[in-house]
PDB file of C-alpha atoms in Angstrom:
ATOM      1  CA  UNK K   1       7.168  -1.893  12.450  1.00  0.00           C
ATOM      2  CA  UNK K   2       6.023   1.570  13.388  1.00  0.00           C
ATOM      3  CA  UNK K   3       2.404   1.892  12.337  1.00  0.00           C
ATOM      4  CA  UNK K   4       0.710   5.074  11.222  1.00  0.00           C
ATOM      5  CA  UNK K   5      -2.223   6.425  13.147  1.00  0.00           C
ATOM      6  CA  UNK K   6      -5.590   6.660  11.390  1.00  0.00           C
ATOM      7  CA  UNK K   7      -5.072  10.425  11.133  1.00  0.00           C
ATOM      8  CA  UNK K   8      -1.656   9.995   9.539  1.00  0.00           C
ATOM      9  CA  UNK K   9      -3.073   7.497   7.027  1.00  0.00           C
ATOM     10  CA  UNK K  10      -5.880   9.936   6.204  1.00  0.00           C
ATOM     11  CA  UNK K  11      -3.456  12.829   5.674  1.00  0.00           C
ATOM     12  CA  UNK K  12      -1.177  10.688   3.532  1.00  0.00           C
ATOM     13  CA  UNK K  13      -4.113   9.412   1.481  1.00  0.00           C
ATOM     14  CA  UNK K  14      -4.945  12.982   0.489  1.00  0.00           C
ATOM     15  CA  UNK K  15      -1.355  13.593  -0.619  1.00  0.00           C
ATOM     16  CA  UNK K  16      -1.036  10.457  -2.767  1.00  0.00           C
ATOM     17  CA  UNK K  17      -4.595  10.269  -4.074  1.00  0.00           C
ATOM     18  CA  UNK K  18      -3.570  11.325  -7.587  1.00  0.00           C
ATOM     19  CA  UNK K  19      -0.917   8.592  -7.885  1.00  0.00           C
ATOM     20  CA  UNK K  20      -1.308   4.990  -8.927  1.00  0.00           C
ATOM     21  CA  UNK K  21       0.452   2.306  -6.943  1.00  0.00           C
ATOM     22  CA  UNK K  22       4.030   1.465  -7.919  1.00  0.00           C
ATOM     23  CA  UNK K  23       4.808  -1.400 -10.228  1.00  0.00           C
ATOM     24  CA  UNK K  24       7.604  -3.667  -8.983  1.00  0.00           C
ATOM     25  CA  UNK K  25       9.991  -2.096 -11.518  1.00  0.00           C
ATOM     26  CA  UNK K  26       9.604   1.276  -9.823  1.00  0.00           C
ATOM     27  CA  UNK K  27      10.334  -0.223  -6.436  1.00  0.00           C
ATOM     28  CA  UNK K  28      13.548  -1.752  -7.792  1.00  0.00           C
ATOM     29  CA  UNK K  29      14.490   1.514  -9.494  1.00  0.00           C
ATOM     30  CA  UNK K  30      14.155   3.342  -6.187  1.00  0.00           C
ATOM     31  CA  UNK K  31      16.227   0.710  -4.452  1.00  0.00           C
ATOM     32  CA  UNK K  32      18.990   0.727  -7.067  1.00  0.00           C
ATOM     33  CA  UNK K  33      19.329   4.477  -7.580  1.00  0.00           C
ATOM     34  CA  UNK K  34      22.534   4.774  -5.568  1.00  0.00           C
ATOM     35  CA  UNK K  35      24.418   2.248  -7.722  1.00  0.00           C
ATOM     36  CA  UNK K  36      22.986   3.318 -11.064  1.00  0.00           C
ATOM     37  CA  UNK K  37      23.090   7.124 -11.382  1.00  0.00           C
ATOM     38  CA  UNK K  38      21.167   7.012 -14.656  1.00  0.00           C
ATOM     39  CA  UNK K  39      18.081   5.735 -12.773  1.00  0.00           C
ATOM     40  CA  UNK K  40      17.949   8.566 -10.235  1.00  0.00           C
ATOM     41  CA  UNK K  41      15.130  10.453 -11.945  1.00  0.00           C
ATOM     42  CA  UNK K  42      13.072   7.296 -12.332  1.00  0.00           C
ATOM     43  CA  UNK K  43      13.758   6.518  -8.674  1.00  0.00           C
ATOM     44  CA  UNK K  44      12.650   9.995  -7.630  1.00  0.00           C
ATOM     45  CA  UNK K  45       9.499   9.671  -9.735  1.00  0.00           C
ATOM     46  CA  UNK K  46       8.744   6.341  -8.089  1.00  0.00           C
ATOM     47  CA  UNK K  47       8.564   7.722  -4.544  1.00  0.00           C
ATOM     48  CA  UNK K  48       4.901   8.862  -4.550  1.00  0.00           C
ATOM     49  CA  UNK K  49       3.628   5.566  -6.039  1.00  0.00           C
ATOM     50  CA  UNK K  50       5.716   3.603  -3.543  1.00  0.00           C
ATOM     51  CA  UNK K  51       4.275   5.705  -0.735  1.00  0.00           C
ATOM     52  CA  UNK K  52       0.820   4.838  -2.094  1.00  0.00           C
ATOM     53  CA  UNK K  53       1.743   1.132  -1.932  1.00  0.00           C
ATOM     54  CA  UNK K  54       2.855   1.533   1.668  1.00  0.00           C
ATOM     55  CA  UNK K  55      -0.288   3.457   2.569  1.00  0.00           C
ATOM     56  CA  UNK K  56      -2.495   0.752   1.083  1.00  0.00           C
ATOM     57  CA  UNK K  57      -0.546  -1.930   2.943  1.00  0.00           C
ATOM     58  CA  UNK K  58      -0.809   0.007   6.228  1.00  0.00           C
ATOM     59  CA  UNK K  59      -4.530   0.538   5.698  1.00  0.00           C
ATOM     60  CA  UNK K  60      -5.182  -3.124   4.903  1.00  0.00           C
ATOM     61  CA  UNK K  61      -3.060  -4.277   7.834  1.00  0.00           C
ATOM     62  CA  UNK K  62      -4.937  -1.985  10.229  1.00  0.00           C
ATOM     63  CA  UNK K  63      -8.282  -3.285   8.933  1.00  0.00           C
ATOM     64  CA  UNK K  64      -7.172  -6.906   9.205  1.00  0.00           C
ATOM     65  CA  UNK K  65      -5.771  -6.471  12.712  1.00  0.00           C
ATOM     66  CA  UNK K  66      -8.919  -4.648  13.839  1.00  0.00           C
ATOM     67  CA  UNK K  67     -11.182  -7.316  12.367  1.00  0.00           C
ATOM     68  CA  UNK K  68      -9.282 -10.180  13.991  1.00  0.00           C
ATOM     69  CA  UNK K  69      -9.155  -8.342  17.323  1.00  0.00           C
ATOM     70  CA  UNK K  70     -12.918  -7.643  17.282  1.00  0.00           C
ATOM     71  CA  UNK K  71     -13.752 -11.300  16.633  1.00  0.00           C
ATOM     72  CA  UNK K  72     -11.340 -12.546  19.305  1.00  0.00           C
ATOM     73  CA  UNK K  73     -12.760 -10.153  21.905  1.00  0.00           C
ATOM     74  CA  UNK K  74     -16.299 -11.165  20.921  1.00  0.00           C
ATOM     75  CA  UNK K  75     -15.360 -14.843  21.278  1.00  0.00           C
ATOM     76  CA  UNK K  76     -13.798 -14.119  24.667  1.00  0.00           C
ATOM     77  CA  UNK K  77     -17.117 -12.562  25.683  1.00  0.00           C
ATOM     78  CA  UNK K  78     -19.172 -15.607  24.755  1.00  0.00           C
ATOM     79  CA  UNK K  79     -19.944 -15.242  21.066  1.00  0.00           C
ATOM     80  CA  UNK K  80     -19.258 -18.282  18.939  1.00  0.00           C
ATOM     81  CA  UNK K  81     -17.498 -17.059  15.797  1.00  0.00           C
ATOM     82  CA  UNK K  82     -15.885 -19.517  13.405  1.00  0.00           C
ATOM     83  CA  UNK K  83     -13.489 -19.216  10.478  1.00  0.00           C
ATOM     84  CA  UNK K  84     -16.389 -18.638   8.096  1.00  0.00           C
ATOM     85  CA  UNK K  85     -17.329 -15.613  10.181  1.00  0.00           C
ATOM     86  CA  UNK K  86     -13.722 -14.428  10.013  1.00  0.00           C
ATOM     87  CA  UNK K  87     -13.718 -14.849   6.232  1.00  0.00           C
ATOM     88  CA  UNK K  88     -16.880 -12.743   5.942  1.00  0.00           C
ATOM     89  CA  UNK K  89     -15.644 -10.085   8.360  1.00  0.00           C
ATOM     90  CA  UNK K  90     -12.388  -9.752   6.406  1.00  0.00           C
ATOM     91  CA  UNK K  91     -14.372  -9.479   3.168  1.00  0.00           C
ATOM     92  CA  UNK K  92     -16.657  -6.875   4.759  1.00  0.00           C
ATOM     93  CA  UNK K  93     -13.523  -4.906   5.720  1.00  0.00           C
ATOM     94  CA  UNK K  94     -12.689  -4.687   2.015  1.00  0.00           C
ATOM     95  CA  UNK K  95      -9.818  -7.160   2.048  1.00  0.00           C
ATOM     96  CA  UNK K  96      -9.806  -9.566  -0.893  1.00  0.00           C
ATOM     97  CA  UNK K  97      -8.039 -12.796   0.022  1.00  0.00           C
ATOM     98  CA  UNK K  98      -9.045 -14.640  -3.160  1.00  0.00           C
ATOM     99  CA  UNK K  99      -5.434 -15.136  -4.368  1.00  0.00           C
ATOM    100  CA  UNK K 100      -4.417 -16.452  -0.953  1.00  0.00           C
ATOM    101  CA  UNK K 101      -7.441 -18.774  -0.779  1.00  0.00           C
ATOM    102  CA  UNK K 102      -6.645 -20.081  -4.256  1.00  0.00           C
ATOM    103  CA  UNK K 103      -3.014 -20.750  -3.371  1.00  0.00           C
ATOM    104  CA  UNK K 104      -3.947 -22.395  -0.066  1.00  0.00           C
ATOM    105  CA  UNK K 105      -6.535 -24.584  -1.798  1.00  0.00           C
ATOM    106  CA  UNK K 106      -4.016 -25.682  -4.424  1.00  0.00           C
ATOM    107  CA  UNK K 107      -1.500 -26.551  -1.700  1.00  0.00           C
ATOM    108  CA  UNK K 108      -4.111 -28.501   0.257  1.00  0.00           C
ATOM    109  CA  UNK K 109      -5.085 -30.432  -2.888  1.00  0.00           C
ATOM    110  CA  UNK K 110      -1.458 -31.250  -3.618  1.00  0.00           C
ATOM    111  CA  UNK K 111      -0.968 -32.500  -0.061  1.00  0.00           C
ATOM    112  CA  UNK K 112      -4.124 -34.587  -0.272  1.00  0.00           C
ATOM    113  CA  UNK K 113      -2.918 -36.158  -3.530  1.00  0.00           C
ATOM    114  CA  UNK K 114       0.459 -36.981  -1.971  1.00  0.00           C
ATOM    115  CA  UNK K 115      -1.293 -38.717   0.907  1.00  0.00           C
ATOM    116  CA  UNK K 116      -3.120 -41.055  -1.478  1.00  0.00           C
TER     117      UNK K 116
END
């Protein structure tokens, strides 16, 4: 995946600031425009919100990668970070993993119950 530079993300953020993110229906409309001519206008209207989705994903990915890299380098240099530190650093970077934690916890509980 070709990643945007911080400057490109900043420039794009200015251009899509007035748009909300795209609902899944808009993403599908954009994807299906070539087979359903009647959806072309909706597909065209969906482009800025889809770009906003992509920008938010790029921004979150860059923050996550930077956070993980900083902790790994710090560990390599003698600091003793643990997964709790990673959780806090990710939270401090503005990334909310609550849905992922909830799903992982439910899976772990199910596996524990199967083992009994």
